[in-house]
Short mmCIF file of N, CA and C and ligand atoms in Angstrom, two decimals:
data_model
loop_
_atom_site.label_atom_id
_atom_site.label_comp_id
_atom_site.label_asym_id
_atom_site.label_seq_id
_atom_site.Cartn_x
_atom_site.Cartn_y
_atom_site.Cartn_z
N UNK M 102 0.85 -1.20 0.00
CA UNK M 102 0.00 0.00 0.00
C UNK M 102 0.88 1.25 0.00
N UNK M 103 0.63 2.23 -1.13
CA UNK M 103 1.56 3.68 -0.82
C UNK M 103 0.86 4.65 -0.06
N UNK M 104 1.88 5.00 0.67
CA UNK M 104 1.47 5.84 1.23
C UNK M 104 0.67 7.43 0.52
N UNK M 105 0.10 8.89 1.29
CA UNK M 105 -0.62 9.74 0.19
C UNK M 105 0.78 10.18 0.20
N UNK M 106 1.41 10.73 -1.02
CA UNK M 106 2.01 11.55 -1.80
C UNK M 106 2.24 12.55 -1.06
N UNK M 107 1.15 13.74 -1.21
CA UNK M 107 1.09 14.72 -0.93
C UNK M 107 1.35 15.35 0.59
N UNK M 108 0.93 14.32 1.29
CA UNK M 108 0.80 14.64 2.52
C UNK M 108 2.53 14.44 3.01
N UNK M 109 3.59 13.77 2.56
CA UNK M 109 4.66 14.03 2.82
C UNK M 109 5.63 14.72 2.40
N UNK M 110 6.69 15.37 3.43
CA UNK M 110 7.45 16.09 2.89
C UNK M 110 8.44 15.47 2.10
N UNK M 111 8.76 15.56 1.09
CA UNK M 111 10.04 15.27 0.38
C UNK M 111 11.55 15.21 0.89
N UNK M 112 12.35 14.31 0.99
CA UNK M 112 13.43 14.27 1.36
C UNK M 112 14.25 15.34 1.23
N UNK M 113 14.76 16.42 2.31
CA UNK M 113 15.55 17.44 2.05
C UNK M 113 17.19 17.33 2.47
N UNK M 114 17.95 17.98 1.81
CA UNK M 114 19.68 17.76 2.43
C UNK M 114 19.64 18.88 3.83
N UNK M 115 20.55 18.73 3.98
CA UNK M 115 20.70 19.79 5.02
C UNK M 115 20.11 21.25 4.86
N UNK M 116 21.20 21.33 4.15
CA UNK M 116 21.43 23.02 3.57
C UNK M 116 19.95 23.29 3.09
N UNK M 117 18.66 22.39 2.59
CA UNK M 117 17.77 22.79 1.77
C UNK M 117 17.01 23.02 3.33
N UNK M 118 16.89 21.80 4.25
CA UNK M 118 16.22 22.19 5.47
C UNK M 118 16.09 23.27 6.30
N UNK M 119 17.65 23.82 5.76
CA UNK M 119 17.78 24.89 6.97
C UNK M 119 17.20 26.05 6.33
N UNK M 120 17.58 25.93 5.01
CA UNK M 120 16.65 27.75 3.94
C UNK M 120 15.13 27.15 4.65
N UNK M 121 14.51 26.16 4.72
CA UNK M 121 13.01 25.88 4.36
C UNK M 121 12.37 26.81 6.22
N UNK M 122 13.38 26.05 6.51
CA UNK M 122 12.79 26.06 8.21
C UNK M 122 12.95 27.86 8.28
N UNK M 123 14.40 28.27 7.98
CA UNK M 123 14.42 30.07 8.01
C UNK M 123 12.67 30.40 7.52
N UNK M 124 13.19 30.18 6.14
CA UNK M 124 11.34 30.56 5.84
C UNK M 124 10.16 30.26 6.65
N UNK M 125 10.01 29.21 6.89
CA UNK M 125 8.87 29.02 7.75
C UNK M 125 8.93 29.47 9.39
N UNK M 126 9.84 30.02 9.63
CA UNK M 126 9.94 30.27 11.07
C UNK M 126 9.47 31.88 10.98
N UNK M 127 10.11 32.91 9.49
CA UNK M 127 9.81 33.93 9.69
C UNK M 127 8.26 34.40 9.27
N UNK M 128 8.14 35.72 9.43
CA UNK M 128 6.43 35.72 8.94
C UNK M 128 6.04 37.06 8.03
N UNK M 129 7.29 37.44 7.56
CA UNK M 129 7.40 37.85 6.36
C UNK M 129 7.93 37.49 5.30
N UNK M 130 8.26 37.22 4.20
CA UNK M 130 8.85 37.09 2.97
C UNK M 130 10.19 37.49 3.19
N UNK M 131 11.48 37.04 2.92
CA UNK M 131 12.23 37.14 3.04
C UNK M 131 13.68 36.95 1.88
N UNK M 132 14.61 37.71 1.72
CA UNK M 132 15.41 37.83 0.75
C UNK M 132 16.55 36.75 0.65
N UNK M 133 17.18 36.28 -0.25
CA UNK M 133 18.07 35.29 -0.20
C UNK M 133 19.46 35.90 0.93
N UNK M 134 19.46 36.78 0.92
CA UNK M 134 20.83 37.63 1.47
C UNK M 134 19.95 37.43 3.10
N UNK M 135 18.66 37.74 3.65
CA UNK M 135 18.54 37.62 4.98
C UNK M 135 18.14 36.10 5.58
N UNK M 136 17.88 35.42 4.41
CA UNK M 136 17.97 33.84 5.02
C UNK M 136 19.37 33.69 4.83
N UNK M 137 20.33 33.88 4.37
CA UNK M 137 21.80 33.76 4.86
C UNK M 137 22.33 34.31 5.95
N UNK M 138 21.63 35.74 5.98
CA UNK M 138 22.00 35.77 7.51
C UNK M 138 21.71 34.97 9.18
N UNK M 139 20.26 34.32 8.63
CA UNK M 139 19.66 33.43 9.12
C UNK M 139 20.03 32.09 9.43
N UNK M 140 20.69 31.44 8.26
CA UNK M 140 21.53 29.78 8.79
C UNK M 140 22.86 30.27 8.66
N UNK M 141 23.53 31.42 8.51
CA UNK M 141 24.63 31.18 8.80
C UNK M 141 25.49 30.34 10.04
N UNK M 142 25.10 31.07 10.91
CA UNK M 142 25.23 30.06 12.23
C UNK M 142 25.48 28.90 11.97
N UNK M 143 24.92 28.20 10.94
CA UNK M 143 24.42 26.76 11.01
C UNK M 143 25.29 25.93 10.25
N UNK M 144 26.01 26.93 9.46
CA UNK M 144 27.40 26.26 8.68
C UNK M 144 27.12 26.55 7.53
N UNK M 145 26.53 27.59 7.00
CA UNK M 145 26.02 28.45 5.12
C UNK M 145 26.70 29.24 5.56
N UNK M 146 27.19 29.56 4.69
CA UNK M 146 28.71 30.92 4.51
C UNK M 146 28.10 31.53 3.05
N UNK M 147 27.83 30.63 1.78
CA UNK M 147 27.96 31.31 0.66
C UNK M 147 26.68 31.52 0.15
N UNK M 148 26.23 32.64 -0.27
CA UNK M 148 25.02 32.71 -0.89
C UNK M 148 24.63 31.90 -1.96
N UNK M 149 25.80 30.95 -2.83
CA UNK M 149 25.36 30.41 -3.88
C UNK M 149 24.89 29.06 -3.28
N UNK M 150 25.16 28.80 -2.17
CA UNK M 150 24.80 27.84 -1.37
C UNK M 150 23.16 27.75 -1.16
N UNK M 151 22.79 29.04 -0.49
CA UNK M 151 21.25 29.49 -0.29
C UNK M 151 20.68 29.75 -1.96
N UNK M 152 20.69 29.44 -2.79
CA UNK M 152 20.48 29.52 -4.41
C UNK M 152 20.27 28.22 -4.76
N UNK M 153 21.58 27.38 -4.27
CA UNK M 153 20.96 26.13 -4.60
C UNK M 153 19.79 25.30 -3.74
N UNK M 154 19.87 25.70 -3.00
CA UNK M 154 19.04 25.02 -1.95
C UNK M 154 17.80 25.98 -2.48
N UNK M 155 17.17 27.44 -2.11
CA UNK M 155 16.18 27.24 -2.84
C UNK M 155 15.42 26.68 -4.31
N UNK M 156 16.28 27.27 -5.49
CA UNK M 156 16.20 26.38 -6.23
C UNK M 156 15.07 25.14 -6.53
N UNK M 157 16.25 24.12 -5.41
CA UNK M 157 15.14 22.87 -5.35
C UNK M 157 14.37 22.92 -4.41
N UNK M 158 14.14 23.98 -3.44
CA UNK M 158 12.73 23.91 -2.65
C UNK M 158 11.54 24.49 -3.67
N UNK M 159 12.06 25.54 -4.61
CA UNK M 159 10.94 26.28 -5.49
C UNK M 159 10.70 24.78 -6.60
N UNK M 160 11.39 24.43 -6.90
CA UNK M 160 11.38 23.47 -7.79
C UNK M 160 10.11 22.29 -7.31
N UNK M 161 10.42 22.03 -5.51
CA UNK M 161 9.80 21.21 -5.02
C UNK M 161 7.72 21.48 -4.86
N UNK M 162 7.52 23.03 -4.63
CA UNK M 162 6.97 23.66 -4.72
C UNK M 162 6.97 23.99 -2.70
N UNK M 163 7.54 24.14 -2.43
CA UNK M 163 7.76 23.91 -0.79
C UNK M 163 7.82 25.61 -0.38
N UNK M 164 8.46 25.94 -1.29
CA UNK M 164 8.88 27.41 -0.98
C UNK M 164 8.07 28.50 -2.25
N UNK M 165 7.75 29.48 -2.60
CA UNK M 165 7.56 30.39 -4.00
C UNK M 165 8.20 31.37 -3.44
N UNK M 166 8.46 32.32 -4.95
CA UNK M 166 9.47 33.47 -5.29
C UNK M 166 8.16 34.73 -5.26
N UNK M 167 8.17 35.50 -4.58
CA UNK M 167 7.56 36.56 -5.05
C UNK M 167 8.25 37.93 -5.65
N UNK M 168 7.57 37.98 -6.76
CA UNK M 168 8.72 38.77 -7.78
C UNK M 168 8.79 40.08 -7.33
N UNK M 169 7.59 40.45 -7.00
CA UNK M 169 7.31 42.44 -6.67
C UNK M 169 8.69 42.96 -5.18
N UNK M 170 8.83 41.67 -5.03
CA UNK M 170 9.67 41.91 -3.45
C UNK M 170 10.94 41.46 -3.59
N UNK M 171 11.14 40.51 -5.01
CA UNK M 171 12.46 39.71 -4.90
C UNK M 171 12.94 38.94 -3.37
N UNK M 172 11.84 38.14 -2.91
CA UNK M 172 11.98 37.64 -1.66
C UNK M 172 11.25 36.23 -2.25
N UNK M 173 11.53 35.53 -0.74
CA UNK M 173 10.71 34.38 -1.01
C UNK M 173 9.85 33.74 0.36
N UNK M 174 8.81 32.98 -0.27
CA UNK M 174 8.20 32.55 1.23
C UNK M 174 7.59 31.11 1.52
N UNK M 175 7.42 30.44 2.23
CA UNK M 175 7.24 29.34 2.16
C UNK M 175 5.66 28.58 1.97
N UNK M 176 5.59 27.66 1.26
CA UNK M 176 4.60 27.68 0.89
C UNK M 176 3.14 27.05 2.01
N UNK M 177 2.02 27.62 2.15
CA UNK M 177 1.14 28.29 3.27
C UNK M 177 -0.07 26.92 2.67
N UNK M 178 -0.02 26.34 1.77
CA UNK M 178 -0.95 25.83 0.82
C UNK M 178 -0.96 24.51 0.25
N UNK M 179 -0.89 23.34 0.86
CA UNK M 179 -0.95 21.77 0.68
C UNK M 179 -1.88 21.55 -0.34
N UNK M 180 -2.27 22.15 -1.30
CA UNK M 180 -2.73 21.87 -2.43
C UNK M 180 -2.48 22.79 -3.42
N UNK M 181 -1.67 23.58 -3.37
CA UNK M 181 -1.15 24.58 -4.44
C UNK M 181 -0.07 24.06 -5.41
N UNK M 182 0.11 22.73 -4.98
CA UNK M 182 0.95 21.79 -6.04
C UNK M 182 0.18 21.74 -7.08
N UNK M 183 -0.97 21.66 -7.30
CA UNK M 183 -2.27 20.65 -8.10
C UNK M 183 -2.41 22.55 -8.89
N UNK M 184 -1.66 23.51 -8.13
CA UNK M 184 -2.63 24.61 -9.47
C UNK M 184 -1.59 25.52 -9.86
N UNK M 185 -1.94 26.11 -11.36
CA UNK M 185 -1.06 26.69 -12.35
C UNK M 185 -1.21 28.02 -11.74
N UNK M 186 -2.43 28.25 -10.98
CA UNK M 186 -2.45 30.12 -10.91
C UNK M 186 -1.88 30.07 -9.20
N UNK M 187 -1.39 31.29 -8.37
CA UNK M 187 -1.32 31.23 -7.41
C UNK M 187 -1.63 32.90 -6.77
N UNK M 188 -2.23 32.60 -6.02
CA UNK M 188 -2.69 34.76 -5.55
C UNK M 188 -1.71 34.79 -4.31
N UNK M 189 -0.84 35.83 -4.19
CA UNK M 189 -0.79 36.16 -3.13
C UNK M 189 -0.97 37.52 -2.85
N UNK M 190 -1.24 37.92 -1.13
CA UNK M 190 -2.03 39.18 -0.83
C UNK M 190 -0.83 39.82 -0.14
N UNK M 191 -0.33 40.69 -0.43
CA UNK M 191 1.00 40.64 0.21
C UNK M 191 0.74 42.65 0.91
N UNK M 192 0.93 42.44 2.30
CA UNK M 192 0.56 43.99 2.74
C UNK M 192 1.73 44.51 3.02
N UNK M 193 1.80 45.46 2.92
CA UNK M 193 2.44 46.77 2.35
C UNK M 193 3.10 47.42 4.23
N UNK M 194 1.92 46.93 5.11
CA UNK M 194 2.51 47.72 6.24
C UNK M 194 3.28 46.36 7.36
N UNK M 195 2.74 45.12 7.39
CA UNK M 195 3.51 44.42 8.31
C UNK M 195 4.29 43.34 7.17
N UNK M 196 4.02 43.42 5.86
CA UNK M 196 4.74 42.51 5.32
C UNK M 196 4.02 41.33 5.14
N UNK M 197 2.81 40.74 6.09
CA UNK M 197 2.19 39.69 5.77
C UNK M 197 2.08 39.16 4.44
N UNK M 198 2.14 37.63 3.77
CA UNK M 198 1.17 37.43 2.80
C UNK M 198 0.38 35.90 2.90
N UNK M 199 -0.07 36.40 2.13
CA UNK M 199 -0.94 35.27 2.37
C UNK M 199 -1.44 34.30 0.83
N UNK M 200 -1.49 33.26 1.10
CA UNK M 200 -1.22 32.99 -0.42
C UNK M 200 -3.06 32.35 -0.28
N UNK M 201 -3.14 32.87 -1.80
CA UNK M 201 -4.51 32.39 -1.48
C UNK M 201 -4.93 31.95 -3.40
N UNK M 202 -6.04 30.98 -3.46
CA UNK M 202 -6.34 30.50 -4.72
C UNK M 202 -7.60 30.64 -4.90
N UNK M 203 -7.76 30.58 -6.42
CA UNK M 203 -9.12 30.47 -6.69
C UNK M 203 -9.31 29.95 -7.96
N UNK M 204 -10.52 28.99 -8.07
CA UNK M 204 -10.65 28.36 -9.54
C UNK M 204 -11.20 29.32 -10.34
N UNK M 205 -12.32 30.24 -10.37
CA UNK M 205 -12.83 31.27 -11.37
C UNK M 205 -11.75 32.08 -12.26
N UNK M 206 -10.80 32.67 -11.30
CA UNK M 206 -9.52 33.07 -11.30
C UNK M 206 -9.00 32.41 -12.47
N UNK M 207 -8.67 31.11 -12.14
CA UNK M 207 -8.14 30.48 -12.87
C UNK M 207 -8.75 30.39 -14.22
N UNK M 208 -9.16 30.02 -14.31
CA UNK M 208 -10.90 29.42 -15.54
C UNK M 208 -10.22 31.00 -16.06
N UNK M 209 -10.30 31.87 -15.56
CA UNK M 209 -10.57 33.16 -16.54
C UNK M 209 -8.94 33.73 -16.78
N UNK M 210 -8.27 33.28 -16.69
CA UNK M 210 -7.01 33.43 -16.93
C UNK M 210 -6.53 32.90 -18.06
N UNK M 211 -6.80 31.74 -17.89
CA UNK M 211 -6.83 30.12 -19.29
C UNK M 211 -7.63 30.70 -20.20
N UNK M 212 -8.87 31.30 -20.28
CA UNK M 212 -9.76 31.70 -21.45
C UNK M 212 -8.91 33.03 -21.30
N UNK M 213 -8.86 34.04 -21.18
CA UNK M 213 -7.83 34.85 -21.86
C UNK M 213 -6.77 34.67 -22.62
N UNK M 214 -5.97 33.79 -21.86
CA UNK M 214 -5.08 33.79 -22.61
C UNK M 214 -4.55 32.76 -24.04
N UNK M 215 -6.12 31.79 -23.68
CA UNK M 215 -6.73 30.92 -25.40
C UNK M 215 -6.81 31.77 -26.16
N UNK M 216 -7.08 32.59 -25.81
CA UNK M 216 -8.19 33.76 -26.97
C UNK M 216 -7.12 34.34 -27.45
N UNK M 217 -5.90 34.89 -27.01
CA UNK M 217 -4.97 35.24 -27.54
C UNK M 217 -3.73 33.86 -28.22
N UNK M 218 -4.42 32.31 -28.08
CA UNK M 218 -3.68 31.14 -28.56
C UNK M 218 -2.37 30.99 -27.60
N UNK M 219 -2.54 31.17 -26.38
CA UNK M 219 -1.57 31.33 -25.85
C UNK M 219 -1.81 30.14 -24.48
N UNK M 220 -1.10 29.19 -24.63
CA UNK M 220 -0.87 27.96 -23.24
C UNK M 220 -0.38 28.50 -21.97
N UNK M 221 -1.42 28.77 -21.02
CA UNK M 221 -0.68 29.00 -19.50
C UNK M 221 0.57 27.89 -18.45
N UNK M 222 1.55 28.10 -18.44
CA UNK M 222 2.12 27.07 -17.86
C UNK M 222 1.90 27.30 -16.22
N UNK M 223 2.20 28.35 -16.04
CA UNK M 223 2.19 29.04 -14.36
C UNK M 223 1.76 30.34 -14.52
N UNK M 224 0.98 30.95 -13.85
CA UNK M 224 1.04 32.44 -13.54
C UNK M 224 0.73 32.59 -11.83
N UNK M 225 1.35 33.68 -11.31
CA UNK M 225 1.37 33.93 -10.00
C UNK M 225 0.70 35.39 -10.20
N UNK M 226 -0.10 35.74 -9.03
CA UNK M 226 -0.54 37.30 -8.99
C UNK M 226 -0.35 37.48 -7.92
N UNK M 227 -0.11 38.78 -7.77
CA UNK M 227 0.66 39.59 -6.40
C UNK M 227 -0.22 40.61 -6.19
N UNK M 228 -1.01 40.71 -4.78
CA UNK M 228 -2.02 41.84 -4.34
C UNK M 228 -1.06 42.48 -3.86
N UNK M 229 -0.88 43.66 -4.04
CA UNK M 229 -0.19 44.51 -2.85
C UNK M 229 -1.54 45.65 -2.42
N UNK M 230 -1.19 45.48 -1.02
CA UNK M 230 -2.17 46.47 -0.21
C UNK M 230 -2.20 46.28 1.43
N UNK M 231 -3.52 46.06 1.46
CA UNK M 231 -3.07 46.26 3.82
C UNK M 231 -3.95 44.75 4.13
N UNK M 232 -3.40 44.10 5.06
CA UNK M 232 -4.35 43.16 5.62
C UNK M 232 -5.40 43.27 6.00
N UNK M 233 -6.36 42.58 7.13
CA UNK M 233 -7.57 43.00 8.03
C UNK M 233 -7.08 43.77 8.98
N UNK M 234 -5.70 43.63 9.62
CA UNK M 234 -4.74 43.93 10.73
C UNK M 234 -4.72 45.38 10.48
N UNK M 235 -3.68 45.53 9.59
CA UNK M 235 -3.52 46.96 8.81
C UNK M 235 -4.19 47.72 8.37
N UNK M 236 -5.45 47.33 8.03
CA UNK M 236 -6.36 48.40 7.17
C UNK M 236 -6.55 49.13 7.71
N UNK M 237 -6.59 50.70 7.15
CA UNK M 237 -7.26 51.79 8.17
C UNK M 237 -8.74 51.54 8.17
N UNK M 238 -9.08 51.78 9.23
CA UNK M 238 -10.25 51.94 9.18
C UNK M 238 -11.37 53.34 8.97
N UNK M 239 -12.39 52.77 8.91
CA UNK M 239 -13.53 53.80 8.54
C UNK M 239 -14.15 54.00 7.08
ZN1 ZN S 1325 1.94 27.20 -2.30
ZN1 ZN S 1326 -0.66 43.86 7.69
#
């Protein structure tokens, strides 16, 4: 009998554990240069080190790149393997994001971009604005 797939983590090396865990410990998005400052301690000295190791966490889908920030964050979403579109809500005053999906979204992304004959492989969208936390109110 196999076990579910999904529900386990993938075998990581060291060096990939320690970028994954930086990410998931912090609770903002974070830059390749401050997760090095982050496992250095731990025996990462070279940034091309933290490159390879994300790399194959983005590769894995464990971690995503958010482009508007050139940071990265870990992934919030045990079924965001299974989808081509990905939202994240990313606020402007504490840094939060939040990754969030939607099929309509999707559906209407794919028919756009048919209509122009064009195959979606991945697209990511980036909210920038304020959380529930942050919002001003009134
Ligand atoms: Zn994800
Ligand atoms: Zn906020």
């Amino acid at each position: 009998m196999s076990a579910h797939i999904h529900a386990e983590q993938p075998a990581l090396t060291k060096n990939q554990s320690l970028v994954y865990d930086a990410l998931t410990r912090s609770k903002a998005p974070l830059s390749a240069y401050a997760i090095l400052d982050g496992v250095r301690e731990h025996g990462i000295r070279a940034p091309l080190q933290v490159y390879r190791a994300l790399d194959k966490l983005l590769e894995m889908g464990l971690v995503h790149r958010l482009e508007s920030l050139n940071s990265f964050v870990a992934c919030s979403n045990s079924e965001c393997e299974a989808r081509e579109t990905i939202v994240f809500a990313i606020c402007e005053k504490c840094s939060k994001v939040s990754e969030l999906a939607d099929d309509r979204l999707e559906a209407q992304l794919n028919a756009l971009a048919s209509a122009d004959h064009f195959s979606v492989h991945a697209a990511t969208v980036e909210l920038r604005g304020f959380c529930k936390q942050c919002r001003p109110t009134g």
